[in-house]
PDB file of C-alpha atoms in Angstrom:
ATOM      1  CA  UNK A  18       0.000   0.000   0.000  1.00 21.00           C
ATOM      2  CA  UNK A  19       1.314   3.426  -0.899  1.00 25.00           C
ATOM      3  CA  UNK A  20       1.043   6.320   1.521  1.00 25.00           C
ATOM      4  CA  UNK A  21       1.648   9.805   0.201  1.00 29.00           C
ATOM      5  CA  UNK A  22       1.828   8.452  -3.320  1.00 30.00           C
ATOM      6  CA  UNK A  23       2.995  10.642  -6.144  1.00 33.00           C
ATOM      7  CA  UNK A  24       1.923   9.775  -9.683  1.00 33.00           C
ATOM      8  CA  UNK A  25       4.440  10.863 -12.278  1.00 38.00           C
ATOM      9  CA  UNK A  26       3.189  11.163 -15.841  1.00 39.00           C
ATOM     10  CA  UNK A  27       5.701  10.124 -18.475  1.00 41.00           C
ATOM     11  CA  UNK A  28       4.103  10.697 -21.866  1.00 43.00           C
ATOM     12  CA  UNK A  29       0.979   8.771 -20.972  1.00 42.00           C
ATOM     13  CA  UNK A  30       2.619   6.279 -18.597  1.00 41.00           C
ATOM     14  CA  UNK A  31       2.022   6.593 -14.875  1.00 39.00           C
ATOM     15  CA  UNK A  32       4.615   5.446 -12.392  1.00 42.00           C
ATOM     16  CA  UNK A  33       3.675   5.234  -8.698  1.00 43.00           C
ATOM     17  CA  UNK A  34       6.411   6.401  -6.378  1.00 43.00           C
ATOM     18  CA  UNK A  35       5.895   6.452  -2.607  1.00 43.00           C
ATOM     19  CA  UNK A  36       7.405   9.178  -0.462  1.00 46.00           C
ATOM     20  CA  UNK A  37       9.637   6.557   1.168  1.00 43.00           C
ATOM     21  CA  UNK A  38      10.825   5.257  -2.196  1.00 46.00           C
ATOM     22  CA  UNK A  39      11.681   8.759  -3.390  1.00 47.00           C
ATOM     23  CA  UNK A  40      14.244   9.132  -0.601  1.00 48.00           C
ATOM     24  CA  UNK A  41      15.775   5.664  -0.945  1.00 52.00           C
ATOM     25  CA  UNK A  42      18.882   5.213  -3.053  1.00 67.00           C
ATOM     26  CA  UNK A  43      19.414   1.598  -4.004  1.00 81.00           C
ATOM     27  CA  UNK A  44      22.827   1.228  -5.687  1.00 86.00           C
ATOM     28  CA  UNK A  45      21.752  -2.003  -7.399  1.00 85.00           C
ATOM     29  CA  UNK A  46      18.641  -0.339  -8.833  1.00 84.00           C
ATOM     30  CA  UNK A  47      20.728   2.602 -10.025  1.00 90.00           C
ATOM     31  CA  UNK A  48      23.153   0.171 -11.695  1.00 91.00           C
ATOM     32  CA  UNK A  49      20.256  -1.534 -13.485  1.00 87.00           C
ATOM     33  CA  UNK A  50      18.869   1.863 -14.552  1.00 89.00           C
ATOM     34  CA  UNK A  51      22.245   2.833 -16.005  1.00 95.00           C
ATOM     35  CA  UNK A  52      22.561  -0.466 -17.856  1.00 93.00           C
ATOM     36  CA  UNK A  53      19.068  -0.144 -19.286  1.00 90.00           C
ATOM     37  CA  UNK A  54      19.746   3.460 -20.286  1.00 93.00           C
ATOM     38  CA  UNK A  55      22.851   2.324 -22.186  1.00 96.00           C
ATOM     39  CA  UNK A  56      20.758  -0.348 -23.904  1.00 93.00           C
ATOM     40  CA  UNK A  57      18.065   2.189 -24.812  1.00 93.00           C
ATOM     41  CA  UNK A  58      20.588   4.692 -26.177  1.00 95.00           C
ATOM     42  CA  UNK A  59      22.327   1.893 -28.098  1.00 94.00           C
ATOM     43  CA  UNK A  60      18.970   0.907 -29.611  1.00 93.00           C
ATOM     44  CA  UNK A  61      18.303   4.563 -30.481  1.00 94.00           C
ATOM     45  CA  UNK A  62      21.667   4.779 -32.270  1.00 94.00           C
ATOM     46  CA  UNK A  63      21.213   1.468 -34.043  1.00 92.00           C
ATOM     47  CA  UNK A  64      17.630   2.134 -35.183  1.00 93.00           C
ATOM     48  CA  UNK A  65      18.060   5.898 -35.662  1.00 92.00           C
ATOM     49  CA  UNK A  66      15.088   6.472 -33.354  1.00 90.00           C
ATOM     50  CA  UNK A  67      14.855   9.333 -30.824  1.00 91.00           C
ATOM     51  CA  UNK A  68      16.016   8.137 -27.396  1.00 89.00           C
ATOM     52  CA  UNK A  69      12.755   9.281 -25.785  1.00 86.00           C
ATOM     53  CA  UNK A  70      10.724   7.032 -28.085  1.00 89.00           C
ATOM     54  CA  UNK A  71      12.965   4.092 -27.196  1.00 88.00           C
ATOM     55  CA  UNK A  72      12.535   4.893 -23.479  1.00 84.00           C
ATOM     56  CA  UNK A  73       8.763   4.692 -23.902  1.00 83.00           C
ATOM     57  CA  UNK A  74       9.110   1.329 -25.654  1.00 84.00           C
ATOM     58  CA  UNK A  75      11.301   0.131 -22.764  1.00 77.00           C
ATOM     59  CA  UNK A  76       8.697   1.324 -20.257  1.00 75.00           C
ATOM     60  CA  UNK A  77       5.961  -0.633 -22.031  1.00 73.00           C
ATOM     61  CA  UNK A  78       7.877  -3.827 -22.727  1.00 69.00           C
ATOM     62  CA  UNK A  79      11.052  -4.131 -20.645  1.00 62.00           C
ATOM     63  CA  UNK A  80      10.518  -2.550 -17.233  1.00 58.00           C
ATOM     64  CA  UNK A  81      10.728  -4.143 -14.703  1.00 56.00           C
ATOM     65  CA  UNK A  82      13.358  -6.672 -15.669  1.00 52.00           C
ATOM     66  CA  UNK A  83      11.675 -10.087 -15.612  1.00 48.00           C
ATOM     67  CA  UNK A  84      12.751 -13.624 -16.381  1.00 51.00           C
ATOM     68  CA  UNK A  85      10.692 -16.180 -18.346  1.00 55.00           C
ATOM     69  CA  UNK A  86       8.616 -17.045 -15.278  1.00 55.00           C
ATOM     70  CA  UNK A  87       7.612 -13.367 -14.925  1.00 53.00           C
ATOM     71  CA  UNK A  88       9.409 -13.022 -11.601  1.00 53.00           C
ATOM     72  CA  UNK A  89      11.804 -10.165 -11.069  1.00 50.00           C
ATOM     73  CA  UNK A  90      15.389 -11.428 -11.194  1.00 48.00           C
ATOM     74  CA  UNK A  91      17.153  -8.075 -11.048  1.00 50.00           C
ATOM     75  CA  UNK A  92      16.499  -5.109  -8.822  1.00 53.00           C
ATOM     76  CA  UNK A  93      13.757  -2.976 -10.303  1.00 61.00           C
ATOM     77  CA  UNK A  94      15.520  -0.139 -12.063  1.00 61.00           C
ATOM     78  CA  UNK A  95      15.295   3.287 -10.567  1.00 66.00           C
ATOM     79  CA  UNK A  96      12.785   4.545 -13.126  1.00 72.00           C
ATOM     80  CA  UNK A  97      13.537   8.195 -12.468  1.00 87.00           C
ATOM     81  CA  UNK A  98      17.253   7.711 -13.167  1.00 91.00           C
ATOM     82  CA  UNK A  99      16.541   5.718 -16.330  1.00 90.00           C
ATOM     83  CA  UNK A 100      14.301   8.496 -17.675  1.00 89.00           C
ATOM     84  CA  UNK A 101      16.707  11.260 -16.608  1.00 92.00           C
ATOM     85  CA  UNK A 102      19.613   9.558 -18.378  1.00 95.00           C
ATOM     86  CA  UNK A 103      17.794   8.793 -21.625  1.00 94.00           C
ATOM     87  CA  UNK A 104      16.082  12.191 -21.544  1.00 93.00           C
ATOM     88  CA  UNK A 105      19.428  13.853 -20.817  1.00 95.00           C
ATOM     89  CA  UNK A 106      20.982  12.171 -23.843  1.00 96.00           C
ATOM     90  CA  UNK A 107      18.105  13.355 -26.025  1.00 95.00           C
ATOM     91  CA  UNK A 108      18.041  16.897 -24.616  1.00 94.00           C
ATOM     92  CA  UNK A 109      21.803  17.455 -24.653  1.00 95.00           C
ATOM     93  CA  UNK A 110      22.772  15.227 -27.608  1.00 95.00           C
ATOM     94  CA  UNK A 111      24.442  17.977 -29.622  1.00 94.00           C
ATOM     95  CA  UNK A 112      26.543  19.173 -26.664  1.00 94.00           C
ATOM     96  CA  UNK A 113      27.357  15.611 -25.608  1.00 96.00           C
ATOM     97  CA  UNK A 114      28.509  14.656 -29.097  1.00 95.00           C
ATOM     98  CA  UNK A 115      30.612  17.831 -29.350  1.00 94.00           C
ATOM     99  CA  UNK A 116      32.325  16.936 -26.075  1.00 95.00           C
ATOM    100  CA  UNK A 117      32.954  13.371 -27.250  1.00 95.00           C
ATOM    101  CA  UNK A 118      34.250  14.564 -30.638  1.00 94.00           C
ATOM    102  CA  UNK A 119      36.639  16.982 -28.925  1.00 93.00           C
ATOM    103  CA  UNK A 120      38.210  14.064 -27.050  1.00 93.00           C
ATOM    104  CA  UNK A 121      38.550  11.645 -29.945  1.00 91.00           C
ATOM    105  CA  UNK A 122      41.615  11.510 -32.187  1.00 87.00           C
ATOM    106  CA  UNK A 123      41.153  12.792 -35.742  1.00 85.00           C
ATOM    107  CA  UNK A 124      41.586   9.314 -37.218  1.00 85.00           C
ATOM    108  CA  UNK A 125      38.680   7.936 -35.095  1.00 85.00           C
ATOM    109  CA  UNK A 126      35.849  10.500 -35.357  1.00 86.00           C
ATOM    110  CA  UNK A 127      32.550   9.979 -33.600  1.00 88.00           C
ATOM    111  CA  UNK A 128      31.006   8.441 -36.735  1.00 87.00           C
ATOM    112  CA  UNK A 129      33.561   5.606 -36.585  1.00 85.00           C
ATOM    113  CA  UNK A 130      33.003   4.718 -32.930  1.00 90.00           C
ATOM    114  CA  UNK A 131      31.316   1.467 -32.021  1.00 92.00           C
ATOM    115  CA  UNK A 132      27.638   2.199 -31.262  1.00 94.00           C
ATOM    116  CA  UNK A 133      27.871   0.552 -27.831  1.00 95.00           C
ATOM    117  CA  UNK A 134      30.918   2.627 -26.834  1.00 95.00           C
ATOM    118  CA  UNK A 135      29.124   5.735 -28.041  1.00 96.00           C
ATOM    119  CA  UNK A 136      26.014   4.797 -26.026  1.00 97.00           C
ATOM    120  CA  UNK A 137      28.118   4.317 -22.879  1.00 98.00           C
ATOM    121  CA  UNK A 138      29.861   7.662 -23.363  1.00 97.00           C
ATOM    122  CA  UNK A 139      26.587   9.458 -24.081  1.00 97.00           C
ATOM    123  CA  UNK A 140      24.938   8.057 -20.952  1.00 97.00           C
ATOM    124  CA  UNK A 141      27.957   8.867 -18.795  1.00 98.00           C
ATOM    125  CA  UNK A 142      28.037  12.451 -20.041  1.00 97.00           C
ATOM    126  CA  UNK A 143      24.276  12.781 -19.649  1.00 97.00           C
ATOM    127  CA  UNK A 144      24.612  11.683 -16.032  1.00 97.00           C
ATOM    128  CA  UNK A 145      27.336  14.281 -15.457  1.00 96.00           C
ATOM    129  CA  UNK A 146      24.911  16.911 -16.761  1.00 95.00           C
ATOM    130  CA  UNK A 147      21.567  15.857 -15.262  1.00 94.00           C
ATOM    131  CA  UNK A 148      22.655  14.288 -11.951  1.00 94.00           C
ATOM    132  CA  UNK A 149      24.950  16.865 -10.328  1.00 92.00           C
ATOM    133  CA  UNK A 150      24.501  15.226  -6.895  1.00 91.00           C
ATOM    134  CA  UNK A 151      26.136  11.980  -8.068  1.00 93.00           C
ATOM    135  CA  UNK A 152      29.908  12.042  -7.512  1.00 94.00           C
ATOM    136  CA  UNK A 153      31.982  12.063 -10.690  1.00 95.00           C
ATOM    137  CA  UNK A 154      34.041   9.058  -9.556  1.00 96.00           C
ATOM    138  CA  UNK A 155      30.889   6.983  -9.019  1.00 95.00           C
ATOM    139  CA  UNK A 156      29.625   7.774 -12.515  1.00 97.00           C
ATOM    140  CA  UNK A 157      32.966   6.897 -14.099  1.00 97.00           C
ATOM    141  CA  UNK A 158      33.219   3.619 -12.152  1.00 97.00           C
ATOM    142  CA  UNK A 159      29.679   2.588 -13.085  1.00 97.00           C
ATOM    143  CA  UNK A 160      30.190   3.120 -16.820  1.00 98.00           C
ATOM    144  CA  UNK A 161      33.607   1.444 -16.757  1.00 97.00           C
ATOM    145  CA  UNK A 162      31.862  -1.560 -15.165  1.00 96.00           C
ATOM    146  CA  UNK A 163      29.190  -1.507 -17.873  1.00 96.00           C
ATOM    147  CA  UNK A 164      31.884  -1.398 -20.565  1.00 96.00           C
ATOM    148  CA  UNK A 165      33.677  -4.271 -18.837  1.00 95.00           C
ATOM    149  CA  UNK A 166      30.560  -6.377 -19.187  1.00 94.00           C
ATOM    150  CA  UNK A 167      30.736  -6.120 -22.974  1.00 93.00           C
ATOM    151  CA  UNK A 168      34.374  -5.564 -23.859  1.00 92.00           C
ATOM    152  CA  UNK A 169      37.917  -6.609 -23.023  1.00 89.00           C
ATOM    153  CA  UNK A 170      40.295  -4.367 -21.088  1.00 86.00           C
ATOM    154  CA  UNK A 171      41.008  -1.920 -23.929  1.00 92.00           C
ATOM    155  CA  UNK A 172      37.494  -0.486 -24.201  1.00 94.00           C
ATOM    156  CA  UNK A 173      36.840  -0.096 -20.449  1.00 96.00           C
ATOM    157  CA  UNK A 174      40.208   1.656 -20.184  1.00 96.00           C
ATOM    158  CA  UNK A 175      39.157   3.975 -23.012  1.00 95.00           C
ATOM    159  CA  UNK A 176      35.800   4.688 -21.286  1.00 96.00           C
ATOM    160  CA  UNK A 177      37.649   5.434 -18.029  1.00 97.00           C
ATOM    161  CA  UNK A 178      40.073   7.862 -19.677  1.00 96.00           C
ATOM    162  CA  UNK A 179      37.398   9.505 -21.829  1.00 96.00           C
ATOM    163  CA  UNK A 180      34.922  10.044 -18.984  1.00 97.00           C
ATOM    164  CA  UNK A 181      37.666  11.217 -16.638  1.00 96.00           C
ATOM    165  CA  UNK A 182      38.738  13.834 -19.184  1.00 95.00           C
ATOM    166  CA  UNK A 183      35.196  14.769 -20.253  1.00 95.00           C
ATOM    167  CA  UNK A 184      33.999  15.143 -16.656  1.00 95.00           C
ATOM    168  CA  UNK A 185      36.204  18.227 -16.430  1.00 92.00           C
ATOM    169  CA  UNK A 186      34.426  19.640 -19.475  1.00 90.00           C
ATOM    170  CA  UNK A 187      30.897  18.676 -18.402  1.00 91.00           C
ATOM    171  CA  UNK A 188      31.325  19.538 -14.707  1.00 87.00           C
ATOM    172  CA  UNK A 189      33.906  22.305 -14.400  1.00 77.00           C
ATOM    173  CA  UNK A 190      32.051  24.138 -11.622  1.00 52.00           C
ATOM    174  CA  UNK A 191      31.345  20.980  -9.618  1.00 50.00           C
ATOM    175  CA  UNK A 192      34.946  19.808  -9.908  1.00 47.00           C
ATOM    176  CA  UNK A 193      36.250  23.213  -8.798  1.00 46.00           C
ATOM    177  CA  UNK A 194      33.943  23.178  -5.760  1.00 45.00           C
ATOM    178  CA  UNK A 195      34.934  19.653  -4.711  1.00 50.00           C
ATOM    179  CA  UNK A 196      38.641  20.527  -4.954  1.00 50.00           C
ATOM    180  CA  UNK A 197      38.239  23.263  -2.302  1.00 46.00           C
TER     181      UNK A 197
END
C-alpha cells in the first residue's frame, strides 16, 4: 500500500512512487537503470530512433526486468534515473557529441566509434549533466563496469580515460567546488 503516493506522468505512462521510495537510493537499482539506459541509447543509435521514443518502448515492454517465469530477477531499475539519463541524452545530444568529438583523435571521429561505446559515453556524459549530486568518480566507475561487461580491457580503459577527461568539461564548476 502506498502512503503519500505521487503519480508521475511520463508521456501517458504513470509510475507510482511512494514518499519513502523517493528518498531511498538503491545502488543495485541505479546500476540496473544505467545499464538499461545504455541499452536504450544503443537501440536509439542502431535504429536511428529518438532516445525518448525508445525509453517509452522500454517502459511498455522491458521494465521491470523479468525472467521467463515473470518473476523479477534483477532489482527494479530506478525509473527516475533511467528516464533522466535517456532524456538527458536526447536533450543534450548535440553538446554531448561535441564533447565526445573533442576528445577523440582525428583518425577515429565519432562516426567511426562502435555504437555501444558511443552509447556508454553518451549516458555517462548525460549523467554528469543531469545528476549533479552523483559524484563524478561513481559515474565513471559505473560506466567502466558496464563497458567491462561487454568488452575486453582496452574499451573499459578507453571509457575510463574519456569520462575522466570529459567530466572536467561537463562539470567544471562541480569539480572546482569539490577541490576546495
